[in-house]
Short mmCIF file of C-alpha atoms and ligand atoms in Angstrom, two decimals:
data_model
loop_
_atom_site.label_atom_id
_atom_site.label_comp_id
_atom_site.label_asym_id
_atom_site.label_seq_id
_atom_site.Cartn_x
_atom_site.Cartn_y
_atom_site.Cartn_z
CA MET A 1 -56.51 103.75 33.58
CA LYS A 2 -54.76 106.52 34.86
CA THR A 3 -52.01 105.82 31.99
CA LEU A 4 -54.40 105.87 29.54
CA LEU A 5 -55.94 109.04 30.53
CA LEU A 6 -52.65 110.35 30.67
CA SER A 7 -51.53 109.43 27.16
CA LEU A 8 -54.91 110.60 25.95
CA LEU A 9 -54.36 114.16 27.53
CA LEU A 10 -51.07 114.07 26.08
CA ALA A 11 -52.05 112.97 22.70
CA LEU A 12 -54.41 115.90 23.14
CA LEU A 13 -51.83 117.94 23.90
CA ALA A 14 -49.43 117.23 21.10
CA THR A 15 -52.35 118.04 18.54
CA GLY A 16 -52.24 121.47 19.54
CA SER A 17 -56.12 121.44 19.75
CA SER A 18 -56.22 123.85 22.24
CA ALA A 19 -57.37 126.96 20.01
CA VAL A 20 -57.51 130.44 21.04
CA THR A 21 -60.09 132.58 21.46
CA PHE A 22 -60.89 136.30 20.09
CA THR A 23 -63.50 137.64 21.89
CA LEU A 24 -64.74 140.42 20.00
CA LYS A 25 -66.69 143.33 21.79
CA ASN A 26 -68.71 146.09 20.43
CA ASN A 27 -68.57 149.21 22.84
CA CYS A 28 -69.63 151.67 20.47
CA PRO A 29 -73.23 153.02 20.63
CA TYR A 30 -73.91 151.79 17.17
CA PRO A 31 -73.81 148.23 15.23
CA ILE A 32 -70.74 147.14 13.69
CA TRP A 33 -69.71 144.27 11.42
CA PRO A 34 -66.30 142.85 11.92
CA GLY A 35 -64.37 141.30 8.94
CA THR A 36 -61.91 138.60 9.42
CA LEU A 37 -59.03 137.50 6.62
CA SER A 38 -56.56 134.96 7.07
CA GLY A 39 -53.00 135.23 5.65
CA LYS A 40 -51.91 133.58 2.46
CA GLY A 41 -52.08 129.79 2.64
CA THR A 42 -53.95 129.69 5.95
CA PRO A 43 -57.56 128.49 6.26
CA GLN A 44 -60.17 131.42 6.92
CA LEU A 45 -61.58 131.56 10.59
CA PRO A 46 -65.08 129.84 11.26
CA SER A 47 -66.60 133.54 10.73
CA THR A 48 -65.40 135.94 8.03
CA GLY A 49 -67.81 138.50 8.90
CA PHE A 50 -70.70 138.84 11.35
CA GLU A 51 -72.98 141.65 13.08
CA LEU A 52 -71.93 142.69 16.13
CA PRO A 53 -74.98 145.14 17.77
CA PRO A 54 -73.74 147.62 20.69
CA GLY A 55 -72.60 146.08 23.96
CA GLN A 56 -72.95 142.63 22.41
CA THR A 57 -69.58 140.15 22.29
CA TYR A 58 -68.75 137.45 19.96
CA GLN A 59 -66.33 134.48 20.47
CA LEU A 60 -64.26 133.32 17.67
CA PRO A 61 -61.93 130.24 18.15
CA VAL A 62 -58.49 130.69 16.45
CA PRO A 63 -56.09 128.18 15.63
CA PRO A 64 -52.91 127.89 17.95
CA GLN A 65 -50.82 128.87 14.79
CA TRP A 66 -52.58 131.53 12.91
CA SER A 67 -51.75 134.87 11.00
CA GLY A 68 -54.10 137.43 9.74
CA ARG A 69 -56.25 140.73 10.41
CA LEU A 70 -59.57 142.23 11.70
CA TRP A 71 -61.64 145.23 10.99
CA ALA A 72 -65.00 146.63 11.73
CA ARG A 73 -67.45 147.87 8.84
CA THR A 74 -69.77 150.50 10.14
CA LEU A 75 -73.07 151.62 8.55
CA CYS A 76 -73.93 148.69 6.58
CA ALA A 77 -76.75 147.67 5.10
CA THR A 78 -78.63 145.39 2.17
CA ASP A 79 -79.26 147.51 -1.00
CA ARG A 80 -82.07 147.30 -3.18
CA THR A 81 -80.29 144.59 -5.29
CA GLY A 82 -80.03 142.48 -2.11
CA LYS A 83 -76.32 143.18 -1.96
CA PHE A 84 -74.70 143.90 1.60
CA VAL A 85 -72.78 147.01 1.37
CA CYS A 86 -70.95 149.13 3.90
CA ALA A 87 -69.89 152.98 4.31
CA THR A 88 -66.77 152.16 5.99
CA ALA A 89 -64.24 149.07 5.68
CA ASP A 90 -66.51 147.23 3.14
CA CYS A 91 -65.23 144.14 2.16
CA ALA A 92 -67.02 144.03 -1.00
CA SER A 93 -68.35 140.44 -0.96
CA GLY A 94 -71.85 141.52 -1.31
CA GLN A 95 -72.47 139.75 1.83
CA VAL A 96 -72.06 140.00 5.52
CA ALA A 97 -69.23 137.24 5.64
CA CYS A 98 -66.43 138.24 3.53
CA ASN A 99 -65.03 135.14 2.38
CA GLY A 100 -61.63 136.01 1.94
CA ALA A 101 -62.03 139.57 0.63
CA GLY A 102 -60.10 142.11 2.87
CA ALA A 103 -61.34 145.51 3.96
CA ILE A 104 -61.54 148.57 1.47
CA PRO A 105 -59.58 151.40 3.01
CA PRO A 106 -59.92 153.30 4.76
CA ALA A 107 -59.81 150.83 7.56
CA THR A 108 -58.33 150.59 11.15
CA LEU A 109 -56.60 147.08 10.98
CA VAL A 110 -56.09 144.71 13.76
CA GLU A 111 -53.14 142.28 12.69
CA LEU A 112 -52.05 139.31 14.54
CA THR A 113 -49.46 136.45 13.99
CA LEU A 114 -49.98 133.87 16.76
CA GLY A 115 -47.69 130.79 17.49
CA SER A 116 -44.47 131.64 15.96
CA SER A 117 -41.71 129.37 16.00
CA THR A 118 -40.08 131.26 19.00
CA GLY A 119 -43.33 130.79 21.28
CA LYS A 120 -44.37 134.44 20.55
CA ASP A 121 -47.51 136.14 19.31
CA PHE A 122 -47.19 139.46 17.67
CA PHE A 123 -49.84 141.71 16.81
CA ASP A 124 -50.63 145.44 15.92
CA ILE A 125 -53.03 148.01 15.30
CA SER A 126 -52.41 149.67 11.81
CA LEU A 127 -53.72 153.00 10.45
CA VAL A 128 -51.50 152.51 7.57
CA ASP A 129 -54.44 152.17 5.29
CA GLY A 130 -56.29 154.68 7.10
CA TYR A 131 -58.50 154.67 9.81
CA ASN A 132 -62.24 154.24 10.62
CA ILE A 133 -63.04 153.21 14.25
CA GLN A 134 -61.21 153.08 17.74
CA VAL A 135 -59.85 149.92 18.93
CA SER A 136 -58.01 147.74 21.56
CA VAL A 137 -56.19 144.39 21.59
CA VAL A 138 -55.97 142.92 25.08
CA PRO A 139 -54.14 139.83 25.26
CA THR A 140 -55.19 137.57 28.28
CA GLY A 141 -51.65 135.66 28.37
CA GLN A 142 -48.78 135.81 30.49
CA GLY A 143 -46.02 138.47 29.49
CA CYS A 144 -48.14 140.46 27.56
CA SER A 145 -48.83 144.30 26.91
CA SER A 146 -52.23 145.39 25.17
CA THR A 147 -52.09 147.99 22.27
CA SER A 148 -54.87 150.65 21.97
CA CYS A 149 -56.19 153.23 19.19
CA PRO A 150 -58.82 154.61 21.66
CA VAL A 151 -59.14 158.35 19.93
CA ASN A 152 -61.48 159.17 17.42
CA VAL A 153 -59.54 160.39 14.34
CA ASN A 154 -62.27 161.50 12.45
CA SER A 155 -62.89 164.30 14.49
CA ARG A 156 -59.26 165.44 13.80
CA CYS A 157 -59.27 164.49 9.91
CA PRO A 158 -58.45 167.25 7.48
CA PRO A 159 -60.67 167.69 4.98
CA GLU A 160 -58.47 166.64 2.35
CA LEU A 161 -58.50 163.01 4.02
CA ALA A 162 -61.75 162.66 4.99
CA LEU A 163 -64.31 160.10 3.52
CA LEU A 164 -67.82 161.93 3.84
CA GLY A 165 -71.31 160.60 4.46
CA SER A 166 -74.11 162.28 2.47
CA ASP A 167 -74.61 164.44 5.03
CA GLY A 168 -71.33 165.77 5.41
CA ALA A 169 -70.23 163.77 8.36
CA VAL A 170 -66.54 162.28 8.67
CA LEU A 171 -67.04 158.64 8.46
CA ALA A 172 -63.29 157.63 8.02
CA CYS A 173 -59.80 159.39 7.58
CA LYS A 174 -57.84 158.27 4.36
CA SER A 175 -53.94 157.84 4.90
CA ALA A 176 -52.25 160.46 2.55
CA CYS A 177 -50.87 157.29 0.54
CA LEU A 178 -54.59 156.31 -0.21
CA ALA A 179 -55.57 160.17 -0.74
CA PHE A 180 -52.78 161.44 -2.98
CA ASN A 181 -51.06 158.01 -4.10
CA GLN A 182 -47.41 159.67 -3.90
CA PRO A 183 -44.09 157.76 -3.06
CA GLN A 184 -43.25 159.87 0.00
CA TYR A 185 -46.75 159.16 1.71
CA CYS A 186 -46.93 155.22 0.12
CA CYS A 187 -43.42 154.32 0.91
CA SER A 188 -42.98 153.47 -2.65
CA GLY A 189 -40.24 154.19 -5.39
CA ALA A 190 -37.55 156.48 -3.92
CA TYR A 191 -38.84 156.00 -0.63
CA ALA A 192 -39.45 152.01 -0.46
CA SER A 193 -37.08 151.92 2.83
CA PRO A 194 -36.93 152.72 6.34
CA GLU A 195 -34.14 154.97 5.58
CA THR A 196 -35.77 157.24 2.85
CA CYS A 197 -39.30 157.18 3.97
CA HIS A 198 -40.23 159.13 7.00
CA PRO A 199 -43.01 160.45 9.16
CA THR A 200 -45.13 162.97 7.15
CA ASN A 201 -47.60 166.21 8.48
CA TYR A 202 -50.19 163.58 7.62
CA SER A 203 -48.97 160.54 9.21
CA MET A 204 -48.22 162.66 12.12
CA ILE A 205 -51.88 163.40 12.52
CA PHE A 206 -52.39 159.64 13.06
CA LYS A 207 -49.62 159.01 15.18
CA ASN A 208 -50.53 161.97 17.49
CA ALA A 209 -54.00 160.62 18.01
CA CYS A 210 -52.63 157.03 18.38
CA PRO A 211 -48.91 156.40 19.41
CA GLN A 212 -49.27 152.89 19.80
CA ALA A 213 -50.53 152.23 16.42
CA TYR A 214 -48.51 151.95 13.25
CA SER A 215 -48.84 155.36 11.16
CA TYR A 216 -46.95 154.71 8.16
CA ALA A 217 -45.38 151.58 6.46
CA PHE A 218 -41.94 152.01 8.09
CA ASP A 219 -43.07 153.38 11.38
CA ASP A 220 -40.83 152.56 14.34
CA LYS A 221 -40.97 148.71 16.11
CA SER A 222 -42.47 150.27 19.22
CA SER A 223 -45.93 149.64 17.09
CA THR A 224 -45.43 145.95 17.26
CA PHE A 225 -46.48 143.96 20.68
CA THR A 226 -45.86 140.70 21.60
CA CYS A 227 -47.08 138.31 24.05
CA ASN A 228 -46.14 134.45 24.77
CA SER A 229 -48.31 132.04 22.56
CA GLY A 230 -51.51 130.06 23.66
CA GLY A 231 -53.55 133.05 25.54
CA ASP A 232 -56.64 134.39 24.45
CA TYR A 233 -57.30 138.10 22.87
CA ASN A 234 -59.79 140.70 23.62
CA ILE A 235 -60.60 142.83 20.67
CA ILE A 236 -62.84 145.51 21.83
CA PHE A 237 -64.00 148.25 19.65
CA CYS A 238 -64.82 151.97 20.77
CA PRO A 239 -62.83 150.71 24.11
C1 NAG B 1 -48.81 168.87 4.88
O1 NAG B 1 -47.50 169.32 4.01
C2 NAG B 1 -48.15 169.77 2.50
C3 NAG B 1 -46.79 169.90 1.78
O2 NAG B 1 -45.97 170.27 2.42
C4 NAG B 1 -49.20 170.67 2.50
O3 NAG B 1 -49.52 171.14 1.30
C5 NAG B 1 -50.25 170.61 3.53
O4 NAG B 1 -51.24 171.45 3.70
C6 NAG B 1 -49.97 170.13 4.51
N1 NAG B 1 -50.94 169.60 5.49
C7 NAG B 1 -51.15 169.54 6.78
C8 NAG B 1 -52.58 169.05 7.27
O5 NAG B 1 -50.52 169.87 7.26
#
């Protein structure tokens, strides 16, 4: 009997069925609608979009080997034609679920790769596509450090990068690449390498606000964080 139980347990472990859990928490004083997008060739998570009222948490099971991104939409509503739309980080699916569609920038992105062949997870916060909300990523596993962008970049956003609401409030802050579409800001063309693409006065606004986050495509390695695989993650909006 003991050996049977043991072999059952070993079989369970071998199939890697011990899923990782992402616990998303909304510490903002307003509702958010997180979205998830799996990387190419990997199945979407059980939820690709849902509402998260202030103060609430949502647990999302994730396969032990997974790669993808998460973000939070804000100021969402169903319009008169029945379409679900958001003022920031919309995924344009027309529904609360994003169903394989990504965030329309500007959007603060949480990027994770779990269960790499070296037994490590890699994760980062990216403001390369702009900023719409504060977030922190807190792993619960061993040998991990957390990363955070706790500062409201909207309040420091220069007017030429600002995404404005109808009342003139800054809802999100575009990257210079998104606002001006020039190679020196997008790290494209003659600037398509780490040697030629450098921080700019615009990327520095994001870097100064959130030093742990990626501020442009070739931002230094200090923006990528690692953790031993198998642990869970707390992802907190407005930490
Ligand atoms: C950044 O630099 C550009 C080009 O030199 C200049 O036109 C712009 O006003 C500067 N913006 C800020 C926010 O410093």
